[in-house]
Amino acid sequence: MKILMVTSEAVPFAKTGGLADAVSALSLALSKEGHDVRIIMPRYYRIDRKKLEHLSGAMAVHPGYQEIWTGVYKGMLPDSTVPVYFIDHEQSYGRDGIYGVPGETDFNDNPQRFSLLGHAAFQLCKKIEWIPDIIHAHDWAAALAPILLKFNERHGVFKNTASVFTIHNIGYQGVYGKHLFPYTGLNWDNFYAAGFEDWDRMNFLKGALVSSDKLTTVSPTYAKEIQRPEYGFRMDGILRYRSNDVTGILNGVDTDIWNPEKDPLIASTYGVKSIKKKLLNKEALQKHMGLPVNPDIPLVGMITRLVDQKGVAELFGPTYGSAYRICSEIELQMVVLGSGEAWCEAELSALNQSLPNFSAYIGYDEALSHLIEAGSDFFLMPSRYEPCGLNQMYSLLYGTLPIVRNTGGLADTVINYNEQTGEGTGFVLDHLSPQSIYDTTGWAAYAWYNKPEHIKEMKLRAMKQKFGWDVSAKKYVDVYNAALKDIR
Ligand code: ADP
Ligand code: GLC
């Protein structure tokens, strides 16, 4: 099958979160199954053109009223046969930031920038004379592709092409004033028909939810949650209406990158049979973060975007967050790596100053993220909602027991500890509150001190979990086939 992935992020080229990991890893897995997968994304300023091949000739794209001339560059996902096509357009993408920069977190021309991406997908296919069976778009920034397919392109060469849209995070929808709608290149009657209209504004994500042939999201639990008002971010009604077309498929882990037995970014590699060597990573992490080196104290790690979705208000909120109490009342150490909302970064710096057993690094640091997974005993992820979540899966594979909230992909991957039997792979809290994070972290620390045999068994059990992309990729192929059946 020929599959075109339309995305605003893909590792190793551009990443703000798990979307980038998921798109590349899924593409690789499908390619290993023998499918012809290609990716299209913007050529952001930071992606070095010198490392890419320039496709000759400029490409004309016609979003809205204008004609835009773009360049096309081609690269490959590392060690693969998956081509990545980059749309080069100085005015749209020749700047720092993917969606925005600090101080302007959502560029005001994002509707134009990502409309260009949607239109470019079709022009590119014609240019390279490669017509996909499936156009698979990811999150709101790629939403226009399935909408254009349905309303403008499904004739001629694309008449047998079906669309699949994956929701990685329904909290981000791309909502703008409707005066920008002409940039999409759609007729005004499609403003309603394609589902763009949202309280008299335009909503890219909503358009894709209405117009795509099939919809998926990144875990079975999240697929159910988003059909309820608490989690649907106002889209629950449409998703209930389309519930027969919605499938939840758990993301996998790229075990070439996240594997404690061969991870080059950690202090000492280890596996189920050599789990003692995990302690060398704990020591390295404690040293790196300036904490007292001590194997006999539980170490809780956290790696996160510092945004509301991740439960940071309940944990670090200035007056009521529980991090200060956790670190001053429970005998443990805590390490945090993250960047995001300014208030939260300031709060982490304040905690850094006031607590000897707390250490935060504010910024983005790939290598440190691996060392935290390897060196921690527990991994804290009390998300308000979590479509899939990758870090809890990395944690399990690294024998680092997750402390998570019972939601989305966290609920699908972590089994709560049973203190009678010792079963489980982590510690689960139901309702998000400062108190429940405190209680559950305290419970984990209690087990660490008082039930070391349970903790050891849980670590080994966690490390043996399988989160291969091969299984998930097969489920996507089922969805692709169902989408093709729908249009034929
Ligand atoms: P989300 O996409 O909602 O942020 P995920 O758990 O799916 O959540 O993916 C987050 C990804 O981003 C993981 O690969 C994680 O390690 C990485 N990450 C997040 N913040 C940082 C950071 N400050 N430094 C390094 N990696 C980070
Ligand atoms: C989003 C979600 C995260 C998910 C990732 C990849 O960023 O917040 O839970 O793992 O997409 O699908």
Short mmCIF file of N, CA and C in Angstrom, two decimals, residues 5 12 27 91 103 125 150 163 179 235 255-256 258 283 332 359 374 410 412 414 418 426 474 488:
data_model
loop_
_atom_site.label_atom_id
_atom_site.label_comp_id
_atom_site.label_asym_id
_atom_site.label_seq_id
_atom_site.Cartn_x
_atom_site.Cartn_y
_atom_site.Cartn_z
N MET A 5 2.15 10.30 4.77
CA MET A 5 1.95 10.90 6.08
C MET A 5 2.08 12.42 5.95
N PRO A 12 13.96 12.66 13.10
CA PRO A 12 14.80 13.56 13.90
C PRO A 12 14.77 15.02 13.42
N SER A 27 5.80 5.22 10.64
CA SER A 27 6.22 5.15 9.23
C SER A 27 7.26 4.04 9.03
N GLN A 91 8.85 32.58 3.44
CA GLN A 91 7.91 33.44 4.14
C GLN A 91 7.10 32.66 5.19
N GLY A 103 6.62 33.92 23.78
CA GLY A 103 6.12 35.28 23.56
C GLY A 103 5.10 35.36 22.44
N CYS A 125 2.51 15.05 -4.68
CA CYS A 125 2.22 13.73 -5.26
C CYS A 125 2.21 13.80 -6.78
N LYS A 150 -11.54 15.40 0.28
CA LYS A 150 -12.97 15.15 0.15
C LYS A 150 -13.66 16.20 -0.74
N SER A 163 -8.74 8.83 3.18
CA SER A 163 -8.03 9.58 4.20
C SER A 163 -8.23 9.00 5.60
N HIS A 179 -12.39 35.13 9.02
CA HIS A 179 -11.94 35.94 7.89
C HIS A 179 -10.71 35.31 7.22
N MET A 235 -15.54 18.52 21.23
CA MET A 235 -15.66 17.71 20.01
C MET A 235 -16.35 16.38 20.30
N THR A 255 12.26 0.85 19.89
CA THR A 255 13.21 0.22 20.80
C THR A 255 14.65 0.26 20.26
N ASP A 256 14.85 0.85 19.07
CA ASP A 256 16.23 1.12 18.66
C ASP A 256 16.78 2.30 19.45
N TRP A 258 15.01 3.54 22.48
CA TRP A 258 14.72 3.40 23.91
C TRP A 258 14.88 1.94 24.33
N GLU A 283 23.39 6.65 40.33
CA GLU A 283 24.51 7.43 40.85
C GLU A 283 24.89 8.56 39.88
N LEU A 332 12.62 11.09 50.01
CA LEU A 332 12.90 10.74 48.61
C LEU A 332 13.67 11.87 47.95
N SER A 359 15.80 18.62 42.32
CA SER A 359 16.65 19.27 41.33
C SER A 359 15.95 19.28 39.99
N ALA A 374 16.73 5.97 32.99
CA ALA A 374 17.57 4.87 33.46
C ALA A 374 17.88 4.97 34.95
N LEU A 410 -2.18 6.09 29.68
CA LEU A 410 -1.59 5.70 30.97
C LEU A 410 -2.40 4.53 31.54
N ASP A 412 -4.04 2.42 29.86
CA ASP A 412 -3.87 1.23 29.01
C ASP A 412 -2.52 0.55 29.17
N VAL A 414 -0.26 0.92 32.28
CA VAL A 414 0.29 0.72 33.63
C VAL A 414 -0.73 -0.04 34.50
N ASN A 418 -0.62 -4.12 43.59
CA ASN A 418 -1.48 -4.78 44.57
C ASN A 418 -0.59 -5.18 45.74
N GLY A 426 3.06 -0.44 38.34
CA GLY A 426 3.20 0.97 38.71
C GLY A 426 2.17 1.35 39.75
N LYS A 474 0.05 -3.00 12.21
CA LYS A 474 -0.93 -3.89 11.57
C LYS A 474 -2.34 -3.37 11.78
N ARG A 488 -14.93 2.94 -1.95
CA ARG A 488 -15.06 2.20 -3.22
C ARG A 488 -16.44 1.63 -3.40
#
